[in-house]
PDB file of C-alpha atoms in Angstrom:
ATOM      1  CA  MET A   1     -27.956  53.829  64.212  1.00  0.00           C
ATOM      2  CA  GLY A   2     -27.853  50.066  64.248  1.00  0.00           C
ATOM      3  CA  LEU A   3     -24.837  48.285  63.090  1.00  0.00           C
ATOM      4  CA  LEU A   4     -26.267  46.963  59.886  1.00  0.00           C
ATOM      5  CA  SER A   5     -28.408  49.771  59.258  1.00  0.00           C
ATOM      6  CA  GLY A   6     -25.949  51.234  56.851  1.00  0.00           C
ATOM      7  CA  MET A   7     -26.129  48.152  54.753  1.00  0.00           C
ATOM      8  CA  MET A   8     -27.693  48.764  51.273  1.00  0.00           C
ATOM      9  CA  GLY A   9     -29.926  46.196  50.454  1.00  0.00           C
ATOM     10  CA  HIS A  10     -32.475  43.838  51.644  1.00  0.00           C
ATOM     11  CA  ALA A  11     -32.222  39.972  53.114  1.00  0.00           C
ATOM     12  CA  SER A  12     -33.397  37.328  50.788  1.00  0.00           C
ATOM     13  CA  GLU A  13     -33.293  33.350  52.333  1.00  0.00           C
ATOM     14  CA  VAL A  14     -29.939  31.504  51.850  1.00  0.00           C
ATOM     15  CA  SER A  15     -30.255  27.372  51.477  1.00  0.00           C
ATOM     16  CA  ILE A  16     -28.997  26.324  54.618  1.00  0.00           C
ATOM     17  CA  GLU A  17     -26.927  23.479  52.507  1.00  0.00           C
ATOM     18  CA  LYS A  18     -24.937  25.847  50.597  1.00  0.00           C
ATOM     19  CA  LEU A  19     -23.721  27.415  53.940  1.00  0.00           C
ATOM     20  CA  SER A  20     -22.956  24.157  55.679  1.00  0.00           C
ATOM     21  CA  ARG A  21     -19.211  23.476  54.360  1.00  0.00           C
ATOM     22  CA  GLU A  22     -18.427  27.412  55.212  1.00  0.00           C
ATOM     23  CA  PHE A  23     -19.817  27.733  58.904  1.00  0.00           C
ATOM     24  CA  GLN A  24     -18.275  23.508  59.968  1.00  0.00           C
ATOM     25  CA  PRO A  25     -15.408  25.345  61.533  1.00  0.00           C
ATOM     26  CA  ILE A  26     -17.063  27.887  63.593  1.00  0.00           C
ATOM     27  CA  LEU A  27     -20.265  25.595  64.655  1.00  0.00           C
ATOM     28  CA  ILE A  28     -20.162  24.098  68.129  1.00  0.00           C
ATOM     29  CA  ASP A  29     -20.753  19.866  67.698  1.00  0.00           C
ATOM     30  CA  ASP A  30     -24.514  20.104  68.557  1.00  0.00           C
ATOM     31  CA  GLU A  31     -25.039  23.223  66.864  1.00  0.00           C
ATOM     32  CA  ARG A  32     -27.449  23.545  63.835  1.00  0.00           C
ATOM     33  CA  ILE A  33     -28.410  26.359  61.146  1.00  0.00           C
ATOM     34  CA  GLU A  34     -31.996  27.267  61.344  1.00  0.00           C
ATOM     35  CA  ARG A  35     -32.236  30.177  59.012  1.00  0.00           C
ATOM     36  CA  ALA A  36     -29.915  32.323  57.141  1.00  0.00           C
ATOM     37  CA  TYR A  37     -30.352  35.619  54.924  1.00  0.00           C
ATOM     38  CA  LYS A  38     -28.253  37.341  52.672  1.00  0.00           C
ATOM     39  CA  LEU A  39     -27.614  41.094  52.581  1.00  0.00           C
ATOM     40  CA  ILE A  40     -25.720  41.503  49.005  1.00  0.00           C
ATOM     41  CA  ARG A  41     -22.289  39.545  50.409  1.00  0.00           C
ATOM     42  CA  ASP A  42     -22.873  39.586  54.289  1.00  0.00           C
ATOM     43  CA  MET A  43     -25.458  37.341  56.099  1.00  0.00           C
ATOM     44  CA  LEU A  44     -27.588  36.533  59.359  1.00  0.00           C
ATOM     45  CA  VAL A  45     -27.302  33.710  60.489  1.00  0.00           C
ATOM     46  CA  PHE A  46     -29.808  31.863  62.989  1.00  0.00           C
ATOM     47  CA  THR A  47     -28.473  28.955  65.014  1.00  0.00           C
ATOM     48  CA  ASN A  48     -30.287  26.629  67.605  1.00  0.00           C
ATOM     49  CA  LYS A  49     -27.952  28.665  69.873  1.00  0.00           C
ATOM     50  CA  ARG A  50     -26.704  31.951  68.580  1.00  0.00           C
ATOM     51  CA  LEU A  51     -27.251  34.992  65.957  1.00  0.00           C
ATOM     52  CA  ILE A  52     -24.135  34.909  63.177  1.00  0.00           C
ATOM     53  CA  LEU A  53     -23.299  38.559  61.771  1.00  0.00           C
ATOM     54  CA  VAL A  54     -21.194  37.972  58.861  1.00  0.00           C
ATOM     55  CA  ASN A  55     -19.423  40.708  57.530  1.00  0.00           C
ATOM     56  CA  LYS A  56     -17.064  39.962  54.265  1.00  0.00           C
ATOM     57  CA  GLN A  57     -14.921  42.676  53.739  1.00  0.00           C
ATOM     58  CA  GLY A  58     -12.819  43.929  50.665  1.00  0.00           C
ATOM     59  CA  LEU A  59     -13.191  43.888  46.978  1.00  0.00           C
ATOM     60  CA  THR A  60     -12.697  40.327  46.797  1.00  0.00           C
ATOM     61  CA  GLY A  61     -14.341  39.225  49.877  1.00  0.00           C
ATOM     62  CA  THR A  62     -12.431  36.723  51.274  1.00  0.00           C
ATOM     63  CA  LYS A  63     -11.783  39.026  54.704  1.00  0.00           C
ATOM     64  CA  VAL A  64     -14.902  37.256  56.847  1.00  0.00           C
ATOM     65  CA  ASP A  65     -15.730  39.012  60.064  1.00  0.00           C
ATOM     66  CA  TYR A  66     -17.845  36.625  61.909  1.00  0.00           C
ATOM     67  CA  GLN A  67     -19.647  38.045  65.038  1.00  0.00           C
ATOM     68  CA  SER A  68     -21.696  35.905  67.544  1.00  0.00           C
ATOM     69  CA  ILE A  69     -24.202  37.130  69.529  1.00  0.00           C
ATOM     70  CA  PRO A  70     -25.529  34.719  72.149  1.00  0.00           C
ATOM     71  CA  TYR A  71     -30.050  34.828  72.398  1.00  0.00           C
ATOM     72  CA  GLY A  72     -28.832  35.334  75.701  1.00  0.00           C
ATOM     73  CA  SER A  73     -28.081  38.798  74.781  1.00  0.00           C
ATOM     74  CA  ILE A  74     -31.240  39.828  73.205  1.00  0.00           C
ATOM     75  CA  LYS A  75     -33.131  41.696  75.045  1.00  0.00           C
ATOM     76  CA  MET A  76     -35.873  42.558  72.714  1.00  0.00           C
ATOM     77  CA  PHE A  77     -36.644  41.920  69.438  1.00  0.00           C
ATOM     78  CA  SER A  78     -39.644  43.399  67.124  1.00  0.00           C
ATOM     79  CA  LYS A  79     -40.729  43.441  63.283  1.00  0.00           C
ATOM     80  CA  GLU A  80     -42.639  45.644  61.200  1.00  0.00           C
ATOM     81  CA  SER A  81     -44.333  44.305  58.965  1.00  0.00           C
ATOM     82  CA  ALA A  82     -44.879  45.261  55.000  1.00  0.00           C
ATOM     83  CA  GLY A  83     -48.004  47.192  54.268  1.00  0.00           C
ATOM     84  CA  ILE A  84     -49.409  48.393  50.637  1.00  0.00           C
ATOM     85  CA  ALA A  85     -47.525  51.430  50.212  1.00  0.00           C
ATOM     86  CA  ASP A  86     -43.989  50.192  52.142  1.00  0.00           C
ATOM     87  CA  LEU A  87     -43.295  47.101  50.338  1.00  0.00           C
ATOM     88  CA  ASP A  88     -40.603  46.415  52.925  1.00  0.00           C
ATOM     89  CA  ALA A  89     -40.299  44.673  56.402  1.00  0.00           C
ATOM     90  CA  GLU A  90     -38.066  45.247  59.035  1.00  0.00           C
ATOM     91  CA  LEU A  91     -36.668  43.639  61.499  1.00  0.00           C
ATOM     92  CA  LYS A  92     -34.883  44.802  65.052  1.00  0.00           C
ATOM     93  CA  ILE A  93     -33.027  43.503  67.630  1.00  0.00           C
ATOM     94  CA  TRP A  94     -31.940  45.221  71.185  1.00  0.00           C
ATOM     95  CA  LEU A  95     -28.857  44.190  73.118  1.00  0.00           C
ATOM     96  CA  THR A  96     -28.572  44.016  76.573  1.00  0.00           C
ATOM     97  CA  GLY A  97     -27.534  47.200  77.731  1.00  0.00           C
ATOM     98  CA  GLU A  98     -28.857  48.996  74.685  1.00  0.00           C
ATOM     99  CA  SER A  99     -31.503  51.460  74.216  1.00  0.00           C
ATOM    100  CA  GLU A 100     -31.595  51.720  70.766  1.00  0.00           C
ATOM    101  CA  PRO A 101     -31.566  48.707  67.997  1.00  0.00           C
ATOM    102  CA  THR A 102     -28.221  47.239  67.664  1.00  0.00           C
ATOM    103  CA  ILE A 103     -29.201  45.726  64.670  1.00  0.00           C
ATOM    104  CA  LYS A 104     -31.830  46.669  62.130  1.00  0.00           C
ATOM    105  CA  GLN A 105     -32.834  44.906  58.627  1.00  0.00           C
ATOM    106  CA  ASP A 106     -34.967  45.443  55.645  1.00  0.00           C
ATOM    107  CA  PHE A 107     -36.959  42.377  54.385  1.00  0.00           C
ATOM    108  CA  ARG A 108     -38.652  42.376  50.923  1.00  0.00           C
ATOM    109  CA  LYS A 109     -42.520  41.568  51.024  1.00  0.00           C
ATOM    110  CA  GLY A 110     -42.565  37.963  50.111  1.00  0.00           C
ATOM    111  CA  ASP A 111     -39.458  37.397  51.682  1.00  0.00           C
ATOM    112  CA  ASN A 112     -40.610  35.398  54.997  1.00  0.00           C
ATOM    113  CA  ILE A 113     -39.591  37.529  57.894  1.00  0.00           C
ATOM    114  CA  ASN A 114     -41.887  35.579  59.885  1.00  0.00           C
ATOM    115  CA  GLU A 115     -39.242  32.736  59.689  1.00  0.00           C
ATOM    116  CA  ALA A 116     -36.630  34.573  61.093  1.00  0.00           C
ATOM    117  CA  TYR A 117     -38.892  36.153  64.229  1.00  0.00           C
ATOM    118  CA  ARG A 118     -39.907  33.001  64.759  1.00  0.00           C
ATOM    119  CA  VAL A 119     -36.330  31.383  65.339  1.00  0.00           C
ATOM    120  CA  LEU A 120     -36.185  34.582  67.722  1.00  0.00           C
ATOM    121  CA  SER A 121     -38.965  33.885  69.827  1.00  0.00           C
ATOM    122  CA  ARG A 122     -37.892  30.045  69.930  1.00  0.00           C
ATOM    123  CA  TYR A 123     -34.506  30.843  71.343  1.00  0.00           C
ATOM    124  CA  VAL A 124     -34.925  34.469  73.413  1.00  0.00           C
ATOM    125  CA  LEU A 125     -38.217  33.632  75.287  1.00  0.00           C
TER     126      LEU A 125
END
């Protein structure tokens, strides 16, 4: 079972401008956000250096866990496009040493899963 597989909902893209203030304290000098996807309260944030998993906890969501995954620790990734009967596209990411995908996330048809896949391709390959 993947780290994010228990989450309900689908990823939808978030404006990078809206995130700049929240992420300013944790980004290094030459790091920039490439794409971000919101999953109810949690997020997948792709920078030019790493993937950041954001887990907002508690009733108010004021407690936040930021998990950084360097692109170098990603062993493999895949995308399954949405079909006629299946309206969801799915992104899967395997980390080094894992035989099952550590991260699994559904994207609604129309949300551009290809952009997330392109960011992974640019920095992992």
